[in-house]
XYZ file of N, CA and C in Angstrom:
567
model
N 0.903 -1.232 0.052
C 0.100 0.011 -0.001
C 0.928 1.217 0.069
N 0.503 2.239 -0.855
C 1.242 3.514 -0.977
C 0.744 4.414 0.167
N 1.684 4.795 0.934
C 1.303 5.831 2.065
C 2.349 6.705 2.268
N 2.348 7.867 1.788
C 3.476 8.911 1.894
C 3.701 9.235 3.313
N 4.761 9.490 3.836
C 5.127 9.884 5.164
C 4.779 11.230 5.493
N 4.176 11.585 6.542
C 3.834 12.940 6.844
C 5.046 13.504 7.395
N 5.199 14.838 7.145
C 6.355 15.658 7.516
C 6.296 15.751 9.110
N 7.496 15.280 9.733
C 7.408 15.327 11.257
C 8.772 15.997 11.672
N 9.301 16.743 10.789
C 10.638 17.515 11.119
C 10.539 18.402 12.361
N 9.292 18.877 12.623
C 9.274 19.820 13.806
C 8.703 19.214 14.999
N 8.499 17.867 15.200
C 8.064 17.247 16.295
C 9.255 17.128 17.269
N 8.816 17.160 18.594
C 9.785 17.001 19.735
C 9.808 15.475 20.066
N 11.054 14.983 20.296
C 11.279 13.600 20.689
C 12.250 13.605 21.807
N 11.971 12.643 22.766
C 12.833 12.387 23.812
C 13.858 11.314 23.396
N 15.179 11.631 23.199
C 16.239 10.661 22.769
C 17.437 10.824 23.770
N 18.177 9.723 23.723
C 19.545 9.714 24.435
C 20.394 9.734 23.242
N 21.302 10.779 23.351
C 22.425 10.841 22.409
C 23.288 9.639 22.284
N 23.548 9.038 23.494
C 24.221 7.842 23.588
C 23.663 6.681 22.700
N 22.372 6.606 22.612
C 21.656 5.684 21.804
C 21.892 5.906 20.322
N 22.095 7.006 19.921
C 22.144 7.291 18.498
C 23.577 7.037 17.937
N 24.611 6.767 18.824
C 25.898 6.365 18.344
C 26.117 4.818 18.386
N 26.437 4.297 17.304
C 26.575 2.830 17.262
C 27.686 2.436 18.248
N 27.365 1.198 18.891
C 28.350 0.709 19.886
C 29.691 0.346 19.271
N 29.776 0.123 18.176
C 31.118 -0.170 17.521
C 31.623 0.914 16.734
N 31.238 2.198 17.009
C 31.846 3.285 16.390
C 33.164 3.639 16.914
N 34.045 3.993 15.972
C 35.494 4.225 16.284
C 35.612 5.345 17.306
N 34.782 6.292 17.378
C 35.135 7.253 18.527
C 34.601 6.771 19.926
N 33.744 5.683 20.043
C 33.533 5.096 21.270
C 34.657 4.345 21.631
N 35.506 3.727 20.817
C 36.713 2.905 21.230
C 37.721 3.903 21.622
N 37.954 5.021 20.943
C 38.865 6.153 21.227
C 38.428 6.596 22.723
N 37.302 6.935 22.894
C 36.693 7.586 24.192
C 36.974 6.464 25.402
N 36.815 5.277 25.038
C 36.985 4.286 26.027
C 38.460 4.069 26.515
N 39.381 4.323 25.615
C 40.763 4.021 25.972
C 41.700 5.104 26.138
N 41.370 6.142 25.524
C 42.384 7.435 25.369
C 41.736 8.389 26.471
N 42.575 8.822 27.536
C 42.259 9.718 28.450
C 42.847 11.172 27.909
N 41.885 12.028 27.763
C 42.334 13.311 27.215
C 42.498 14.381 28.450
N 42.357 13.863 29.676
C 42.345 14.757 30.866
C 43.691 15.444 30.864
N 44.698 14.913 30.445
C 46.080 15.439 30.557
C 46.194 16.757 29.850
N 45.421 16.987 28.969
C 45.446 18.281 28.084
C 45.363 19.478 28.888
N 44.288 19.332 29.935
C 44.056 20.590 30.754
C 45.244 21.124 31.419
N 46.055 20.212 32.034
C 47.207 20.682 32.700
C 48.406 21.210 31.702
N 48.432 20.420 30.678
C 49.380 20.723 29.582
C 49.236 22.256 29.032
N 48.034 22.627 28.774
C 47.676 24.019 28.257
C 47.504 25.100 29.114
N 47.460 24.696 30.511
C 47.004 25.681 31.567
C 47.972 26.838 31.531
N 49.296 26.755 31.220
C 50.227 27.924 31.324
C 49.844 28.911 30.092
N 49.006 28.572 29.084
C 48.729 29.462 27.961
C 47.382 30.117 28.137
N 46.689 29.755 29.226
C 45.335 30.470 29.436
C 45.577 31.468 30.759
N 44.652 32.441 30.597
C 44.710 33.415 31.706
C 43.454 32.963 32.745
N 43.823 33.203 34.082
C 42.837 32.849 34.987
C 41.731 33.782 35.111
N 41.963 34.920 34.660
C 41.010 36.121 34.926
C 40.529 36.855 33.574
N 41.141 36.697 32.614
C 40.665 37.374 31.300
C 40.178 36.337 30.291
N 39.437 36.911 29.405
C 38.847 36.080 28.305
C 37.610 35.407 28.543
N 36.988 34.864 27.540
C 35.904 34.109 27.653
C 36.147 32.529 28.151
N 35.352 32.014 28.962
C 35.798 30.592 29.408
C 35.573 29.658 28.156
N 36.692 28.674 28.123
C 36.553 27.571 27.002
C 37.111 26.445 27.632
N 36.846 25.426 26.903
C 37.209 24.076 27.419
C 38.231 23.601 26.393
N 39.586 23.691 26.706
C 40.626 23.240 25.752
C 40.610 21.799 25.396
N 40.083 20.988 26.330
C 40.057 19.597 25.956
C 39.089 19.392 24.834
N 37.970 20.070 24.814
C 36.996 20.060 23.563
C 37.618 20.478 22.415
N 38.415 21.529 22.546
C 39.042 22.216 21.314
C 40.028 21.250 20.754
N 40.819 20.612 21.620
C 41.782 19.533 21.163
C 41.114 18.271 20.526
N 40.066 18.039 21.083
C 39.219 16.880 20.639
C 38.695 17.170 19.194
N 38.187 18.374 19.029
C 37.831 18.842 17.717
C 38.866 18.649 16.678
N 40.156 19.091 17.023
C 41.372 19.062 16.253
C 41.595 17.626 15.898
N 41.383 16.698 16.996
C 41.707 15.385 16.732
C 40.628 14.698 15.790
N 39.447 15.141 15.921
C 38.334 14.590 14.832
C 38.771 15.096 13.403
N 39.140 16.509 13.363
C 39.651 16.926 11.959
C 40.827 16.157 11.472
N 41.785 15.889 12.391
C 42.973 15.221 11.831
C 42.555 13.711 11.467
N 41.829 12.963 12.371
C 41.511 11.716 12.210
C 40.612 11.265 10.981
N 39.717 12.262 10.692
C 38.749 12.040 9.634
C 39.187 12.783 8.373
N 40.390 13.495 8.332
C 40.983 14.115 7.218
C 40.094 15.427 6.812
N 39.588 16.054 7.869
C 38.839 17.440 7.553
C 39.849 18.447 7.596
N 40.184 18.981 6.363
C 41.201 20.038 6.269
C 40.794 21.449 6.356
N 39.668 21.783 6.985
C 39.275 23.148 7.005
C 38.461 23.317 8.385
N 38.727 24.254 9.060
C 38.172 24.559 10.316
C 36.661 24.844 10.132
N 36.313 25.609 9.087
C 34.888 25.831 8.737
C 34.190 24.433 8.551
N 34.753 23.629 7.765
C 34.183 22.337 7.442
C 34.054 21.479 8.720
N 35.067 21.546 9.581
C 34.988 20.823 10.807
C 33.941 21.270 11.673
N 33.744 22.618 11.756
C 32.566 23.120 12.367
C 31.204 22.588 11.907
N 31.045 22.519 10.582
C 29.852 22.142 9.902
C 29.649 20.647 10.157
N 30.785 19.942 10.107
C 30.616 18.345 10.315
C 30.221 18.108 11.773
N 30.770 18.856 12.655
C 30.332 18.497 14.082
C 28.822 18.926 14.252
N 28.368 20.048 13.627
C 26.934 20.439 13.831
C 26.003 19.334 13.329
N 26.340 18.442 12.395
C 25.551 17.424 11.874
C 25.696 15.969 12.259
N 26.991 15.755 12.706
C 27.280 14.506 13.051
C 27.117 14.042 14.510
N 26.120 13.303 14.846
C 25.761 12.860 16.216
C 27.038 12.306 16.892
N 27.724 11.370 16.407
C 28.855 10.736 16.947
C 29.987 11.722 17.323
N 30.197 12.753 16.546
C 31.117 13.719 16.884
C 30.706 14.635 18.054
N 29.367 14.865 18.046
C 28.776 15.681 19.248
C 28.848 14.696 20.541
N 28.588 13.569 20.398
C 28.713 12.569 21.585
C 30.107 12.732 22.102
N 31.074 12.481 21.214
C 32.555 12.372 21.626
C 32.994 13.695 22.190
N 32.476 14.868 21.771
C 32.817 16.171 22.370
C 32.024 16.544 23.630
N 31.007 15.652 23.905
C 30.163 15.976 25.091
C 29.167 17.057 25.000
N 28.750 17.319 23.501
C 27.750 18.329 23.188
C 26.459 17.679 23.113
N 25.415 18.386 23.689
C 24.019 17.775 23.397
C 23.576 18.259 22.045
N 22.458 17.794 21.589
C 22.005 17.988 20.243
C 21.701 19.399 20.052
N 21.321 20.190 20.978
C 21.026 21.658 20.805
C 22.162 22.488 21.299
N 23.300 22.059 21.868
C 24.393 22.847 22.211
C 25.040 23.471 20.914
N 25.472 24.708 21.072
C 26.256 25.254 19.903
C 27.583 24.664 19.770
N 28.016 24.517 18.615
C 29.438 24.091 18.276
C 30.343 25.185 18.366
N 31.646 24.992 19.072
C 32.507 26.249 19.024
C 32.698 26.690 17.703
N 32.896 27.901 17.472
C 33.086 28.459 16.069
C 34.381 28.212 15.575
N 34.454 28.059 14.288
C 35.669 27.799 13.593
C 36.860 28.718 13.879
N 36.410 30.072 14.045
C 37.356 31.058 14.442
C 37.963 30.923 15.750
N 37.217 30.228 16.758
C 37.808 29.997 17.998
C 38.985 28.935 17.939
N 38.739 27.914 17.112
C 39.679 26.825 16.869
C 40.893 27.436 16.259
N 40.699 28.183 15.184
C 41.762 28.873 14.439
C 42.525 29.934 15.286
N 41.859 30.698 16.221
C 42.579 31.594 16.881
C 43.360 30.922 17.893
N 42.850 29.890 18.535
C 43.802 29.109 19.488
C 44.948 28.448 18.917
N 44.760 27.928 17.639
C 45.828 27.314 16.890
C 46.962 28.292 16.571
N 46.350 29.449 15.919
C 47.355 30.381 15.331
C 48.013 31.301 16.368
N 47.211 31.631 17.450
C 47.611 32.764 18.416
C 48.010 32.164 19.659
N 47.263 31.483 20.340
C 47.518 31.062 21.662
C 48.610 30.074 21.713
N 48.658 29.225 20.783
C 49.756 28.112 20.908
C 50.817 28.370 19.841
N 50.791 29.638 19.224
C 51.799 29.934 18.287
C 53.325 29.771 18.748
N 54.124 29.280 17.901
C 55.438 28.924 18.350
C 55.652 28.097 19.510
N 54.758 27.110 19.667
C 54.899 26.157 20.693
C 54.770 24.728 19.850
N 55.156 23.731 20.622
C 55.010 22.473 19.982
C 53.964 21.548 20.834
N 52.965 22.453 21.278
C 51.852 21.676 22.065
C 51.151 20.587 21.326
N 50.788 20.976 20.073
C 50.106 19.961 19.233
C 50.812 18.748 19.166
N 52.154 18.836 18.857
C 52.835 17.530 18.732
C 52.962 16.803 19.963
N 53.169 17.539 21.172
C 53.251 16.885 22.539
C 51.877 16.199 22.816
N 50.821 16.786 22.569
C 49.531 16.202 22.958
C 49.218 14.965 21.998
N 49.576 15.179 20.679
C 49.414 13.999 19.456
C 50.226 12.922 20.058
N 51.593 13.152 20.307
C 52.351 12.111 20.741
C 51.881 11.334 21.967
N 51.301 11.978 22.957
C 50.807 11.328 24.259
C 49.565 10.480 23.881
N 48.628 11.096 22.936
C 47.536 10.328 22.438
C 47.998 9.030 21.842
N 48.991 9.032 20.840
C 49.467 7.910 20.211
C 50.149 6.967 21.062
N 50.799 7.557 22.139
C 51.403 6.529 23.113
C 50.365 5.800 23.942
N 49.211 6.492 24.280
C 48.257 5.725 24.968
C 47.516 4.778 24.016
N 47.387 5.133 22.767
C 46.809 4.178 21.798
C 47.707 2.893 21.725
N 48.959 3.104 21.724
C 49.936 1.938 21.559
C 49.890 1.033 22.926
N 49.786 1.701 24.041
C 49.647 0.933 25.242
C 48.293 0.088 25.325
N 47.362 0.483 24.613
C 46.015 -0.108 24.611
C 46.021 -0.994 23.336
N 47.078 -1.212 22.656
C 47.103 -2.076 21.518
C 45.998 -1.568 20.446
N 45.917 -0.261 20.420
C 45.075 0.209 19.333
C 45.767 0.467 17.977
N 47.199 0.618 18.142
C 48.134 0.710 17.159
C 49.135 -0.348 17.148
N 49.080 -1.159 16.155
C 49.904 -2.290 16.058
C 51.148 -2.203 15.366
N 51.116 -1.603 14.196
C 52.281 -1.407 13.434
C 52.599 -2.631 12.492
N 51.803 -3.688 12.496
C 52.069 -4.839 11.682
C 51.654 -4.640 10.313
N 50.914 -3.700 9.910
C 50.508 -3.382 8.484
C 50.644 -1.984 8.206
N 51.203 -1.654 7.063
C 51.399 -0.198 6.536
C 50.441 -0.087 5.359
N 49.684 0.939 5.273
C 48.973 1.399 4.217
C 49.636 2.637 3.549
N 49.953 2.528 2.196
C 50.562 3.619 1.654
C 49.890 3.834 0.257
N 49.363 4.818 -0.100
C 48.784 5.140 -1.375
C 47.601 4.084 -1.673
N 46.847 3.709 -0.711
C 45.911 2.694 -0.820
C 46.308 1.393 -1.140
N 47.631 1.016 -1.094
C 48.202 -0.116 -1.425
C 48.446 -1.034 0.016
N 48.085 -2.218 0.129
C 48.307 -2.969 1.205
C 49.649 -3.521 1.210
N 50.458 -3.324 2.153
C 51.834 -3.785 2.293
C 52.168 -4.490 3.537
N 52.562 -5.641 3.636
C 52.869 -6.351 4.948
C 54.156 -5.676 5.432
N 54.243 -5.301 6.735
C 55.386 -4.562 7.252
C 56.385 -5.684 7.826
N 56.020 -6.689 8.398
C 56.755 -7.787 8.840
C 56.575 -9.124 8.385
N 57.716 -9.593 7.653
C 57.381 -10.861 6.916
C 57.568 -12.014 7.873
N 58.455 -11.877 8.840
C 58.710 -12.843 9.938
C 58.254 -12.392 11.168
N 57.242 -13.025 11.763
C 56.564 -12.560 13.102
C 57.547 -12.834 14.249
N 58.517 -13.768 14.092
C 59.309 -13.964 15.137
C 60.645 -13.209 15.122
N 60.821 -12.538 14.097
C 62.106 -11.683 13.825
C 61.791 -10.361 13.545
N 61.903 -9.399 14.338
C 61.492 -8.059 14.001
C 62.446 -7.117 14.847
N 62.563 -5.881 14.360
C 63.147 -4.741 14.951
C 62.171 -3.799 15.511
N 62.160 -3.356 16.737
C 61.024 -2.330 17.179
C 61.822 -1.018 16.961
N 60.941 -0.077 16.187
C 61.498 1.131 15.895
C 60.466 2.131 16.366
N 60.904 3.280 16.971
C 59.929 4.200 17.467
C 59.836 5.235 16.242
N 58.692 5.542 15.776
C 58.454 6.436 14.758
C 57.792 7.626 15.208
N 58.212 8.845 14.931
C 57.670 10.030 15.376
C 56.788 10.606 14.227
N 55.503 10.845 14.460
C 54.479 11.228 13.498
C 54.358 12.878 13.703
N 54.365 13.454 12.603
C 54.425 14.972 12.638
C 53.020 15.488 12.330
N 52.489 16.433 13.113
C 51.127 16.925 12.765
C 51.323 18.223 12.045
N 52.652 18.586 11.795
C 52.897 19.888 11.169
C 52.126 20.056 9.751
N 51.915 18.832 8.939
C 51.339 18.963 7.755
C 49.909 19.329 7.901
N 49.271 18.689 8.819
C 47.845 18.909 9.116
C 47.664 20.333 9.546
N 48.522 20.858 10.403
C 48.451 22.276 10.751
C 48.626 23.328 9.512
N 49.665 23.065 8.693
C 49.881 23.746 7.497
C 48.707 23.766 6.652
N 48.063 22.706 6.452
C 46.669 22.535 5.671
C 45.640 23.447 6.220
N 45.574 23.433 7.553
C 44.509 24.378 8.131
C 44.829 25.784 7.878
N 46.250 26.166 7.982
C 46.690 27.509 7.745
C 46.201 28.002 6.459
N 46.463 27.033 5.384
C 46.237 27.357 4.006
C 44.701 27.756 3.905
N 43.911 26.826 4.519
C 42.495 26.984 4.386
C 42.070 28.324 5.045
N 42.548 28.761 6.084
C 42.366 30.039 6.638
C 42.799 31.265 5.784
N 43.859 30.948 5.183
C 44.398 32.076 4.266
C 43.492 32.185 3.072
N 43.110 31.080 2.427
C 42.179 31.056 1.236
C 40.843 31.636 1.613
N 40.312 31.356 2.690
C 39.111 31.969 3.336
C 39.187 33.531 3.331
N 40.286 33.953 4.079
C 40.568 35.259 4.140
C 40.506 36.082 2.809
N 41.387 35.526 1.819
C 41.443 36.153 0.659
C 39.973 36.129 -0.151
N 39.251 34.897 -0.169
C 37.876 34.879 -0.806
C 36.929 35.768 -0.255
N 37.010 36.136 1.133
C 36.035 37.003 1.714
C 36.577 38.404 1.823
N 37.761 38.736 1.357
C 38.341 40.075 1.316
C 38.583 40.604 2.808
N 38.942 39.641 3.562
C 39.313 40.027 5.000
C 40.804 40.485 5.222
N 40.993 41.257 6.193
C 42.353 41.630 6.362
C 43.249 40.678 7.091
N 44.407 40.679 6.916
C 45.302 39.729 7.646
C 45.341 39.859 9.182
């Protein structure tokens, strides 16, 4: 029987955001094993106790983590994605009606507050270290240019090598996007 669905976009519903995020979602695993609380103490010296608007640096760094992890190369796009993605909202501790931090807040913190520091690399390294400790990062398989390559041919004979991953490229991509947006909208430097 053909029965078109009535428009229900303006109806109120009682839902738990936790129920909307699949149990096997990657961000659930990250949330379970990675403790982001260390970020607060690490960035405290860069914040004023008395001046400025209150902000949650852990939330801002989690936003950067989402952007890095999901390949979102623009802070504007990151803001839009978080507005519409329930799993991102859940991971950040945002309710469905909570406003998403503005892209300019992310950009200002990245380009001004943490300018000429290596805080992003330090935080990224600590997150990767936690992931390694929880066996979330194995290093047995390397993916390069969408080609699957086995890294260790002999499982009983291997050399453990510590690899440092740079976040600099991601930060440079974000800077390019900000500069392009500035030029496209005729904004001053």
